[in-house]
Amino acid sequence: MSTNEKAFPVWRKRSTRADWIAFGSWVLALAFVSWTFQVMTQDTIWAFVADAPAQMEDIGTRMMPPAWSFIHELWWPLWETINIATLGTLIGLVMAVPVAFLAARNTTPSARFVRPVALLVIVASRSINSLIWALLLVAILGPGVLAGILAIALRSIGFIGKLLYESIEEIDGAQVEAIEATGASSAQTMAWGVVPQVAPTLAGVTVFRWDINIRESTVLGLVGAGGIGVKLEAALGTLAWPKVTMLLIVILATVVVSEWVTAQVRRKLI
């Protein structure tokens, strides 16, 4: 080995042993993915998969042209869908705000007992999809808009609560200490030291969640929770493909409008 090679050794990303470990990890990962794919597709009928393009073409042909006259029957279900999303978001907001303050380390009255319960509520809400909530509530309350509203609300608690309590924990403590130094009570400190700092985040998160709920509420009718999804289920059940196309166009237009409204509101807030 020359003097230059001793002075400047060849740089390697990792040692030979580390290379073999990385190689073995990739082999195990590929083997695991291959095994899981086989498990997931063991009941797949590949003849149906091969025939899928022809079936898609057939259904696409049946869906055209859209049943434009059907749109007159969609205004009320669409209004129900918007109300489900809006009322569900508002109810979820009302329930999420106190849960978030109980979950945040710097505002909870008890980090040992109250905070874990609040975090459990947030996790439980986030772990169950709106459609599952709707299935449970339809079984309890019966089909209708009320089940849809409550399903959206229960799902929104976790989303709003998580983002809000994280924002509360990140506030500037100096402002809170300054207000406390004036002799302010706990309620006054909360009102003037904490709430103003998290209010923009709360408003932005709420609008964002409303936009998400608009999309989720369009399918709740598939399980009987009201809204335009009821019409979609009926059209799919009767193979009325032109009506399905019209429903998809209305749903797409609604989502686009909600995106625009959300963008405008967030721009004003930010």
Short mmCIF file of C-alpha atoms in Angstrom, two decimals:
data_model
loop_
_atom_site.label_atom_id
_atom_site.label_comp_id
_atom_site.label_asym_id
_atom_site.label_seq_id
_atom_site.Cartn_x
_atom_site.Cartn_y
_atom_site.Cartn_z
CA MET A 1 0.00 0.00 0.00
CA SER A 2 1.42 3.38 -0.98
CA THR A 3 1.94 6.29 1.37
CA ASN A 4 -0.97 8.19 -0.19
CA GLU A 5 -3.34 5.23 0.39
CA LYS A 6 -2.30 5.06 4.05
CA ALA A 7 -2.80 8.78 4.50
CA PHE A 8 -6.12 8.80 2.65
CA PRO A 9 -7.97 5.49 3.21
CA VAL A 10 -10.78 4.55 0.84
CA TRP A 11 -14.11 5.77 2.19
CA ARG A 12 -16.88 3.19 2.50
CA LYS A 13 -20.50 3.83 3.36
CA ARG A 14 -20.53 0.86 5.73
CA SER A 15 -18.43 -2.14 6.68
CA THR A 16 -18.62 -5.53 4.96
CA ARG A 17 -20.59 -6.92 7.88
CA ALA A 18 -23.04 -4.03 7.65
CA ASP A 19 -23.40 -4.67 3.91
CA TRP A 20 -24.36 -8.29 4.55
CA ILE A 21 -26.83 -7.24 7.26
CA ALA A 22 -28.43 -4.72 4.89
CA PHE A 23 -28.57 -7.33 2.10
CA GLY A 24 -30.13 -9.90 4.41
CA SER A 25 -32.68 -7.36 5.62
CA TRP A 26 -33.74 -6.63 2.04
CA VAL A 27 -34.05 -10.35 1.27
CA LEU A 28 -36.20 -10.91 4.37
CA ALA A 29 -38.34 -7.90 3.54
CA LEU A 30 -38.92 -9.10 -0.03
CA ALA A 31 -39.74 -12.59 1.23
CA PHE A 32 -42.22 -11.17 3.73
CA VAL A 33 -43.91 -9.02 1.06
CA SER A 34 -44.09 -12.03 -1.27
CA TRP A 35 -45.65 -14.15 1.45
CA THR A 36 -48.21 -11.52 2.44
CA PHE A 37 -49.15 -11.02 -1.24
CA GLN A 38 -49.78 -14.75 -1.59
CA VAL A 39 -51.91 -14.78 1.56
CA MET A 40 -53.97 -11.79 0.43
CA THR A 41 -54.54 -13.14 -3.07
CA GLN A 42 -55.10 -16.81 -2.28
CA ASP A 43 -58.87 -16.44 -2.86
CA THR A 44 -58.49 -14.23 -5.93
CA ILE A 45 -60.04 -15.57 -9.12
CA TRP A 46 -57.48 -14.45 -11.69
CA ALA A 47 -59.86 -15.09 -14.57
CA PHE A 48 -62.01 -12.27 -13.23
CA VAL A 49 -58.95 -10.04 -12.96
CA ALA A 50 -58.02 -10.76 -16.56
CA ASP A 51 -61.59 -9.96 -17.62
CA ALA A 52 -61.61 -6.67 -15.64
CA PRO A 53 -60.66 -4.38 -18.57
CA ALA A 54 -63.54 -5.70 -20.66
CA GLN A 55 -65.96 -5.27 -17.74
CA MET A 56 -64.72 -1.72 -17.15
CA GLU A 57 -65.26 -0.88 -20.80
CA ASP A 58 -68.75 -2.36 -20.69
CA ILE A 59 -69.75 -0.41 -17.55
CA GLY A 60 -68.16 2.76 -18.95
CA THR A 61 -70.29 2.41 -22.06
CA ARG A 62 -73.44 1.92 -19.96
CA MET A 63 -72.64 5.02 -17.87
CA MET A 64 -72.74 7.32 -20.89
CA PRO A 65 -74.45 9.66 -21.41
CA PRO A 66 -75.24 10.88 -17.88
CA ALA A 67 -78.89 11.12 -16.85
CA TRP A 68 -78.98 14.93 -16.73
CA SER A 69 -82.68 15.01 -15.86
CA PHE A 70 -81.89 13.07 -12.68
CA ILE A 71 -80.15 16.10 -11.20
CA HIS A 72 -83.49 17.56 -10.06
CA GLU A 73 -83.83 14.66 -7.61
CA LEU A 74 -80.40 15.31 -6.11
CA TRP A 75 -80.72 18.81 -4.68
CA TRP A 76 -82.29 17.76 -1.39
CA PRO A 77 -79.94 14.79 -0.78
CA LEU A 78 -77.02 17.11 -1.59
CA TRP A 79 -78.33 19.65 0.93
CA GLU A 80 -78.58 16.85 3.50
CA THR A 81 -74.96 15.87 2.78
CA ILE A 82 -73.73 19.43 3.31
CA ASN A 83 -75.72 19.68 6.54
CA ILE A 84 -74.35 16.35 7.78
CA ALA A 85 -70.79 17.58 7.20
CA THR A 86 -71.38 21.05 8.67
CA LEU A 87 -73.38 20.07 11.75
CA GLY A 88 -71.13 17.08 12.38
CA THR A 89 -68.06 19.31 12.24
CA LEU A 90 -69.59 21.85 14.63
CA ILE A 91 -70.64 19.20 17.14
CA GLY A 92 -67.24 17.56 16.90
CA LEU A 93 -65.59 20.95 17.45
CA VAL A 94 -67.61 21.61 20.59
CA MET A 95 -66.63 18.23 22.02
CA ALA A 96 -63.01 18.31 20.82
CA VAL A 97 -61.99 21.64 22.36
CA PRO A 98 -62.39 20.63 26.05
CA VAL A 99 -60.86 17.22 25.31
CA ALA A 100 -57.83 18.93 23.76
CA PHE A 101 -57.32 21.20 26.78
CA LEU A 102 -57.58 18.18 29.06
CA ALA A 103 -55.04 16.29 26.93
CA ALA A 104 -52.40 19.03 26.70
CA ARG A 105 -49.64 18.74 29.32
CA ASN A 106 -49.63 22.45 30.12
CA THR A 107 -53.41 22.82 30.59
CA THR A 108 -54.62 19.47 31.94
CA PRO A 109 -55.73 19.47 35.59
CA SER A 110 -54.19 16.03 36.13
CA ALA A 111 -51.38 14.57 34.01
CA ARG A 112 -51.72 11.20 35.75
CA PHE A 113 -55.48 10.60 35.53
CA VAL A 114 -57.31 13.16 33.33
CA ARG A 115 -54.79 13.38 30.50
CA PRO A 116 -54.70 9.61 29.74
CA VAL A 117 -58.51 9.55 29.57
CA ALA A 118 -58.55 12.52 27.19
CA LEU A 119 -55.89 10.91 25.01
CA LEU A 120 -57.90 7.68 24.99
CA VAL A 121 -60.94 9.59 23.69
CA ILE A 122 -58.84 11.14 20.92
CA VAL A 123 -57.28 7.82 19.92
CA ALA A 124 -60.63 5.99 19.98
CA SER A 125 -62.19 8.63 17.76
CA ARG A 126 -59.33 8.59 15.25
CA SER A 127 -59.06 4.81 15.08
CA ILE A 128 -62.65 4.24 13.93
CA ASN A 129 -63.62 5.35 10.44
CA SER A 130 -66.72 7.48 9.86
CA LEU A 131 -68.33 4.65 7.93
CA ILE A 132 -67.91 2.32 10.92
CA TRP A 133 -69.36 4.95 13.25
CA ALA A 134 -72.28 5.30 10.84
CA LEU A 135 -72.88 1.54 10.81
CA LEU A 136 -72.98 1.45 14.61
CA LEU A 137 -75.22 4.51 14.90
CA VAL A 138 -77.64 3.30 12.22
CA ALA A 139 -77.98 0.07 14.20
CA ILE A 140 -78.65 2.08 17.38
CA LEU A 141 -80.64 5.08 16.14
CA GLY A 142 -82.02 3.75 12.90
CA PRO A 143 -81.32 5.07 9.39
CA GLY A 144 -81.37 8.79 8.75
CA VAL A 145 -79.47 12.04 8.84
CA LEU A 146 -79.01 12.03 12.64
CA ALA A 147 -76.83 8.93 12.49
CA GLY A 148 -74.72 10.57 9.80
CA ILE A 149 -74.27 13.79 11.77
CA LEU A 150 -73.18 11.95 14.90
CA ALA A 151 -70.85 9.69 12.91
CA ILE A 152 -69.09 12.72 11.45
CA ALA A 153 -68.97 14.38 14.88
CA LEU A 154 -67.45 11.35 16.61
CA ARG A 155 -64.83 11.01 13.91
CA SER A 156 -64.00 14.75 14.04
CA ILE A 157 -63.26 14.75 17.78
CA GLY A 158 -60.01 12.86 17.37
CA PHE A 159 -58.78 14.85 14.37
CA ILE A 160 -59.48 18.30 15.84
CA GLY A 161 -58.54 17.27 19.37
CA LYS A 162 -55.13 15.86 18.41
CA LEU A 163 -54.02 18.84 16.34
CA LEU A 164 -55.38 21.31 18.88
CA TYR A 165 -53.75 19.75 21.96
CA GLU A 166 -50.41 19.62 20.13
CA SER A 167 -50.81 23.31 19.32
CA ILE A 168 -51.63 24.08 22.97
CA GLU A 169 -48.45 22.33 24.11
CA GLU A 170 -46.40 24.45 21.70
CA ILE A 171 -47.63 27.88 22.84
CA ASP A 172 -45.25 30.56 24.07
CA GLY A 173 -45.05 30.06 27.84
CA ALA A 174 -43.63 33.53 28.37
CA GLN A 175 -46.95 35.14 27.44
CA VAL A 176 -48.79 32.92 29.92
CA GLU A 177 -46.28 33.73 32.67
CA ALA A 178 -46.63 37.45 31.98
CA ILE A 179 -50.40 37.27 32.42
CA GLU A 180 -50.05 35.16 35.58
CA ALA A 181 -47.64 37.78 36.98
CA THR A 182 -50.41 40.37 36.87
CA GLY A 183 -52.42 38.28 39.35
CA ALA A 184 -54.84 36.90 36.78
CA SER A 185 -56.95 33.89 37.69
CA SER A 186 -56.65 30.53 35.91
CA ALA A 187 -59.68 31.31 33.75
CA GLN A 188 -58.29 34.73 32.82
CA THR A 189 -54.91 33.23 32.02
CA MET A 190 -56.58 30.65 29.81
CA ALA A 191 -58.73 33.27 28.07
CA TRP A 192 -55.96 35.81 27.45
CA GLY A 193 -52.79 33.74 27.40
CA VAL A 194 -53.65 30.41 25.79
CA VAL A 195 -56.76 30.84 23.65
CA PRO A 196 -55.44 33.74 21.49
CA GLN A 197 -52.35 31.71 20.62
CA VAL A 198 -54.25 28.61 19.49
CA ALA A 199 -57.30 30.32 17.94
CA PRO A 200 -55.80 30.55 14.40
CA THR A 201 -54.83 26.88 14.52
CA LEU A 202 -58.27 25.90 15.73
CA ALA A 203 -59.98 27.85 12.96
CA GLY A 204 -57.73 26.39 10.27
CA VAL A 205 -58.08 22.83 11.54
CA THR A 206 -61.87 23.16 11.76
CA VAL A 207 -62.18 24.37 8.17
CA PHE A 208 -59.85 21.62 6.99
CA ARG A 209 -61.88 19.01 8.84
CA TRP A 210 -65.11 20.37 7.35
CA ASP A 211 -63.62 19.88 3.89
CA ILE A 212 -62.75 16.27 4.76
CA ASN A 213 -66.21 15.69 6.20
CA ILE A 214 -67.86 16.87 2.98
CA ARG A 215 -66.15 13.99 1.20
CA GLU A 216 -66.85 11.44 3.92
CA SER A 217 -70.52 12.38 4.24
CA THR A 218 -71.14 11.62 0.56
CA VAL A 219 -70.73 7.89 1.21
CA LEU A 220 -72.46 7.57 4.58
CA GLY A 221 -75.76 7.01 2.79
CA LEU A 222 -74.40 3.67 1.57
CA VAL A 223 -75.02 2.36 5.10
CA GLY A 224 -78.27 4.28 5.62
CA ALA A 225 -76.92 7.44 7.29
CA GLY A 226 -78.62 9.87 4.92
CA GLY A 227 -77.36 12.25 2.28
CA ILE A 228 -76.59 11.76 -1.37
CA GLY A 229 -75.10 8.35 -0.64
CA VAL A 230 -78.64 6.96 -0.35
CA LYS A 231 -79.28 7.88 -3.96
CA LEU A 232 -75.92 6.41 -4.95
CA GLU A 233 -76.72 3.12 -3.25
CA ALA A 234 -80.12 2.97 -4.96
CA ALA A 235 -78.61 3.69 -8.37
CA LEU A 236 -75.91 1.06 -7.92
CA GLY A 237 -78.43 -1.47 -6.62
CA THR A 238 -80.64 -1.07 -9.69
CA LEU A 239 -77.69 -0.90 -12.12
CA ALA A 240 -78.84 2.55 -13.25
CA TRP A 241 -75.43 3.50 -14.58
CA PRO A 242 -76.39 6.84 -16.20
CA LYS A 243 -77.73 7.94 -12.81
CA VAL A 244 -74.50 6.78 -11.17
CA THR A 245 -72.57 9.00 -13.58
CA MET A 246 -74.76 11.97 -12.69
CA LEU A 247 -74.25 11.30 -9.00
CA LEU A 248 -70.48 11.11 -9.43
CA ILE A 249 -70.49 14.42 -11.31
CA VAL A 250 -72.49 16.10 -8.53
CA ILE A 251 -70.22 14.66 -5.83
CA LEU A 252 -67.11 15.78 -7.72
CA ALA A 253 -68.51 19.29 -8.17
CA THR A 254 -69.38 19.47 -4.47
CA VAL A 255 -65.88 18.42 -3.43
CA VAL A 256 -64.31 20.96 -5.81
CA VAL A 257 -66.47 23.75 -4.39
CA SER A 258 -65.64 22.73 -0.81
CA GLU A 259 -61.93 22.75 -1.71
CA TRP A 260 -62.29 26.28 -3.08
CA VAL A 261 -64.20 27.48 -0.01
CA THR A 262 -61.60 25.92 2.29
CA ALA A 263 -58.73 27.52 0.38
CA GLN A 264 -60.38 30.95 0.55
CA VAL A 265 -61.08 30.71 4.28
CA ARG A 266 -57.59 29.44 5.10
CA ARG A 267 -56.08 32.27 3.04
CA LYS A 268 -58.05 34.78 5.07
CA LEU A 269 -56.99 33.14 8.35
CA ILE A 270 -53.33 32.82 7.46
#
